[in-house]
Amino acid sequence: AASPAVPAQAHAGAARLGKRQVQVRELLLAGHDNHAIARETGLAIGSVKNCVSAIFLTFNVRSRGELLGLFGS
């Protein structure tokens, strides 16, 4: 069941993320920038940017702030 603190939109989007996208989303929610995410995951910066864009599309947000707001952070 969905937690009342996290909107249904967040749960629905999370179910569509791949393993790498989940990892990047968690680092985004922890406040990491793209370069830190690239270092942490071993991805190229371009791959991180593509992953971040895909995450934003999945959750229908336009910024890190909106993503944080969606997850109540």
Coordinates of N, CA, C and O in Angstrom, one line a residue:
A1 N 0.8 -1.2 0.0 CA 0.0 0.0 0.0 C 0.9 1.2 0.0 O 1.9 1.2 0.6
A2 N 0.4 2.3 -0.6 CA 1.1 3.5 -0.7 C 1.2 4.2 0.6 O 0.2 4.3 1.4
S3 N 2.3 4.7 1.0 CA 2.5 5.5 2.2 C 1.7 6.8 2.0 O 1.8 7.5 0.9
P4 N 1.0 7.3 3.0 CA 0.3 8.6 2.9 C 1.2 9.8 2.6 O 0.8 10.8 2.1
A5 N 2.5 9.6 3.1 CA 3.4 10.7 2.9 C 4.0 10.9 1.5 O 4.5 11.9 1.1
V6 N 3.9 9.8 0.7 CA 4.4 9.8 -0.6 C 3.2 9.7 -1.6 O 2.5 8.7 -1.5
P7 N 3.0 10.7 -2.5 CA 1.9 10.6 -3.4 C 1.9 9.4 -4.3 O 2.9 8.8 -4.6
A8 N 0.7 9.0 -4.8 CA 0.6 7.9 -5.6 C 1.4 8.0 -6.9 O 1.9 7.1 -7.4
Q9 N 1.6 9.3 -7.4 CA 2.4 9.5 -8.6 C 3.8 9.1 -8.4 O 4.4 8.5 -9.3
A10 N 4.3 9.2 -7.2 CA 5.7 8.8 -6.9 C 5.8 7.3 -6.9 O 6.7 6.7 -7.4
H11 N 4.8 6.6 -6.3 CA 4.8 5.1 -6.3 C 4.7 4.6 -7.7 O 5.4 3.6 -8.1
A12 N 3.8 5.2 -8.5 CA 3.6 4.7 -9.9 C 4.9 4.9 -10.7 O 5.3 4.0 -11.4
G13 N 5.5 6.0 -10.5 CA 6.8 6.3 -11.3 C 7.9 5.3 -10.8 O 8.6 4.8 -11.7
A14 N 8.0 5.1 -9.5 CA 9.0 4.3 -9.0 C 9.0 2.9 -9.6 O 10.0 2.2 -9.8
A15 N 7.8 2.4 -9.8 CA 7.6 1.0 -10.3 C 8.1 0.9 -11.8 O 8.4 -0.2 -12.2
R16 N 8.2 2.0 -12.5 CA 8.7 2.0 -13.9 C 10.2 2.2 -14.0 O 10.7 2.2 -15.1
L17 N 10.9 2.5 -12.9 CA 12.3 2.8 -13.0 C 13.2 1.5 -13.1 O 12.8 0.5 -12.4
G18 N 14.2 1.6 -13.9 CA 15.2 0.5 -13.9 C 16.1 0.6 -12.7 O 16.1 1.5 -12.0
K19 N 16.9 -0.5 -12.5 CA 17.8 -0.6 -11.4 C 18.8 0.7 -11.3 O 18.9 1.2 -10.3
R20 N 19.4 1.0 -12.4 CA 20.3 2.2 -12.5 C 19.6 3.5 -12.2 O 20.1 4.3 -11.5
Q21 N 18.4 3.6 -12.7 CA 17.6 4.8 -12.5 C 17.2 5.0 -11.0 O 17.2 6.1 -10.4
V22 N 16.9 3.8 -10.3 CA 16.6 3.9 -8.9 C 17.8 4.4 -8.2 O 17.7 5.2 -7.3
Q23 N 19.0 3.9 -8.5 CA 20.2 4.3 -7.9 C 20.5 5.8 -8.1 O 20.8 6.5 -7.1
V24 N 20.3 6.3 -9.3 CA 20.5 7.7 -9.6 C 19.4 8.5 -8.8 O 19.7 9.6 -8.3
R25 N 18.2 8.1 -8.8 CA 17.1 8.8 -8.1 C 17.5 8.9 -6.6 O 17.3 10.0 -6.0
E26 N 18.0 7.9 -6.0 CA 18.3 7.9 -4.6 C 19.4 9.0 -4.4 O 19.4 9.7 -3.4
L27 N 20.4 9.0 -5.3 CA 21.5 10.0 -5.1 C 21.0 11.4 -5.4 O 21.4 12.3 -4.7
L28 N 20.1 11.6 -6.3 CA 19.4 12.9 -6.5 C 18.7 13.3 -5.2 O 18.8 14.5 -4.8
L29 N 17.9 12.4 -4.7 CA 17.2 12.8 -3.4 C 18.1 13.1 -2.3 O 17.7 13.8 -1.3
A30 N 19.3 12.5 -2.3 CA 20.3 12.8 -1.3 C 21.0 14.1 -1.5 O 21.9 14.5 -0.7
G31 N 20.7 14.8 -2.6 CA 21.3 16.1 -2.9 C 22.6 16.1 -3.7 O 23.2 17.1 -3.9
H32 N 22.9 14.9 -4.3 CA 24.1 14.9 -5.2 C 23.9 15.6 -6.5 O 22.8 15.5 -7.1
D33 N 25.0 16.2 -7.0 CA 24.9 16.8 -8.3 C 25.3 15.7 -9.3 O 25.7 14.6 -9.0
N34 N 25.2 16.1 -10.6 CA 25.5 15.1 -11.7 C 26.9 14.5 -11.6 O 27.1 13.4 -11.8
H35 N 27.9 15.4 -11.3 CA 29.3 14.9 -11.3 C 29.5 14.0 -10.1 O 30.2 13.0 -10.3
A36 N 28.9 14.2 -9.0 CA 29.0 13.3 -7.8 C 28.3 12.0 -8.1 O 28.8 10.9 -7.8
I37 N 27.2 12.1 -8.8 CA 26.5 10.8 -9.2 C 27.3 10.0 -10.2 O 27.4 8.8 -10.0
A38 N 28.0 10.7 -11.1 CA 28.9 10.0 -12.1 C 30.0 9.3 -11.3 O 30.3 8.2 -11.6
R39 N 30.6 10.0 -10.4 CA 31.7 9.4 -9.6 C 31.2 8.2 -8.8 O 31.8 7.1 -8.8
E40 N 30.0 8.3 -8.2 CA 29.5 7.3 -7.3 C 29.1 6.0 -8.1 O 29.3 4.9 -7.6
T41 N 28.5 6.3 -9.3 CA 28.0 5.1 -10.0 C 29.0 4.6 -11.1 O 28.7 3.5 -11.6
G42 N 30.0 5.4 -11.4 CA 30.9 5.0 -12.5 C 30.3 5.2 -13.9 O 30.9 4.8 -14.9
L43 N 29.2 6.0 -14.0 CA 28.6 6.4 -15.3 C 29.3 7.6 -15.8 O 29.9 8.4 -15.1
A44 N 29.3 7.7 -17.1 CA 29.8 9.0 -17.8 C 28.8 10.1 -17.5 O 27.6 9.8 -17.2
I45 N 29.2 11.3 -17.5 CA 28.4 12.4 -17.1 C 27.2 12.5 -18.1 O 26.1 12.8 -17.7
G46 N 27.4 12.2 -19.4 CA 26.3 12.2 -20.3 C 25.2 11.2 -20.0 O 24.0 11.4 -20.1
S47 N 25.7 10.0 -19.5 CA 24.7 9.0 -19.1 C 23.9 9.4 -17.9 O 22.7 9.1 -17.8
V48 N 24.6 10.1 -17.0 CA 23.9 10.6 -15.8 C 22.8 11.6 -16.2 O 21.7 11.5 -15.7
K49 N 23.2 12.5 -17.1 CA 22.2 13.5 -17.6 C 21.0 12.9 -18.2 O 19.9 13.3 -18.0
N50 N 21.3 11.9 -19.0 CA 20.2 11.1 -19.7 C 19.3 10.4 -18.7 O 18.1 10.4 -18.8
C51 N 19.9 9.8 -17.7 CA 19.2 9.1 -16.6 C 18.3 10.1 -15.8 O 17.2 9.8 -15.5
V52 N 18.9 11.3 -15.5 CA 18.2 12.3 -14.7 C 17.0 12.8 -15.5 O 15.8 12.9 -15.0
S53 N 17.2 13.0 -16.8 CA 16.1 13.4 -17.7 C 15.0 12.4 -17.7 O 13.8 12.7 -17.7
A54 N 15.3 11.1 -17.8 CA 14.4 10.0 -17.9 C 13.6 10.0 -16.5 O 12.4 9.7 -16.5
I55 N 14.3 10.2 -15.4 CA 13.6 10.2 -14.1 C 12.6 11.3 -14.0 O 11.5 11.2 -13.6
F56 N 13.0 12.5 -14.5 CA 12.1 13.7 -14.5 C 10.9 13.4 -15.3 O 9.8 13.7 -14.9
L57 N 11.1 12.8 -16.5 CA 9.9 12.4 -17.3 C 9.0 11.4 -16.7 O 7.8 11.5 -16.7
T58 N 9.6 10.4 -16.1 CA 8.8 9.4 -15.4 C 7.9 9.9 -14.3 O 6.8 9.5 -14.1
F59 N 8.5 10.9 -13.5 CA 7.7 11.5 -12.4 C 7.0 12.8 -12.8 O 6.4 13.4 -11.9
N60 N 7.1 13.2 -14.1 CA 6.4 14.4 -14.5 C 6.9 15.6 -13.7 O 6.0 16.4 -13.2
V61 N 8.2 15.8 -13.5 CA 8.7 16.9 -12.8 C 9.7 17.6 -13.8 O 10.2 17.0 -14.7
R62 N 10.1 18.8 -13.4 CA 11.0 19.6 -14.3 C 12.3 20.0 -13.6 O 13.2 20.6 -14.2
S63 N 12.4 19.6 -12.3 CA 13.6 20.0 -11.5 C 13.8 19.1 -10.4 O 12.9 18.3 -10.0
R64 N 15.0 19.2 -9.8 CA 15.4 18.4 -8.6 C 14.5 18.8 -7.5 O 14.1 18.0 -6.7
G65 N 14.2 20.1 -7.4 CA 13.3 20.6 -6.3 C 11.9 20.0 -6.4 O 11.4 19.6 -5.3
E66 N 11.4 19.9 -7.6 CA 10.1 19.2 -7.7 C 10.1 17.8 -7.3 O 9.2 17.2 -6.7
L67 N 11.2 17.1 -7.7 CA 11.4 15.7 -7.4 C 11.5 15.5 -5.9 O 10.8 14.6 -5.3
L68 N 12.2 16.4 -5.2 CA 12.3 16.3 -3.8 C 11.0 16.6 -3.1 O 10.6 15.9 -2.2
G69 N 10.2 17.5 -3.7 CA 8.9 17.8 -3.1 C 8.0 16.6 -3.3 O 7.1 16.3 -2.4
L70 N 8.1 15.9 -4.4 CA 7.2 14.8 -4.6 C 7.5 13.7 -3.6 O 6.5 13.0 -3.2
F71 N 8.7 13.5 -3.2 CA 9.1 12.5 -2.2 C 9.1 13.0 -0.8 O 9.5 12.3 0.1
G72 N 8.7 14.2 -0.6 CA 8.5 14.7 0.8 C 9.9 15.0 1.4 O 10.0 15.1 2.6
S73 N 10.9 15.2 0.6 CA 12.2 15.5 1.2 C 12.5 17.0 1.4 O 11.9 17.8 0.7

